[in-house]
């Protein structure tokens, strides 16, 4: 039943696109807020604190991860 599978894939694709749209919107909001989150080591901007933490652990494992409060302007 190739047809049914195609339909399913199309539905999955549409759902992913909808999610991407929603995600893009929230990213836009973060940008509008001025992207307060930045890596203190290499200054790479991040959409939120969680991403900074992930980035620090991946790229700068020897550096201390700053507290979330330290990013609030
Ligand atoms: Zn960095």
mmCIF file with all atom_site columns, C-alpha atoms and ligand atoms in Angstrom, residues 39 42 55 60, ligand 1:
data_model
loop_
_atom_site.group_PDB
_atom_site.id
_atom_site.type_symbol
_atom_site.label_atom_id
_atom_site.label_alt_id
_atom_site.label_comp_id
_atom_site.label_asym_id
_atom_site.label_entity_id
_atom_site.label_seq_id
_atom_site.pdbx_PDB_ins_code
_atom_site.Cartn_x
_atom_site.Cartn_y
_atom_site.Cartn_z
_atom_site.occupancy
_atom_site.B_iso_or_equiv
_atom_site.pdbx_formal_charge
_atom_site.auth_seq_id
_atom_site.auth_comp_id
_atom_site.auth_asym_id
_atom_site.auth_atom_id
_atom_site.pdbx_PDB_model_num
ATOM   1 C  CA  . UNK A 1 39 ? 28.175 32.362 25.351 1.00 0.00 ? 39 UNK A CA  1
ATOM   2 C  CA  . UNK A 1 42 ? 33.000 32.910 22.415 1.00 0.00 ? 42 UNK A CA  1
ATOM   3 C  CA  . UNK A 1 55 ? 26.847 24.963 24.262 1.00 0.00 ? 55 UNK A CA  1
ATOM   4 C  CA  . UNK A 1 60 ? 33.878 24.814 26.708 1.00 0.00 ? 60 UNK A CA  1
HETATM 5 ZN ZN1 . LIG B 2 .  ? 31.099 29.433 23.302 1.00 0.00 ? 1  LIG B ZN1 1
#
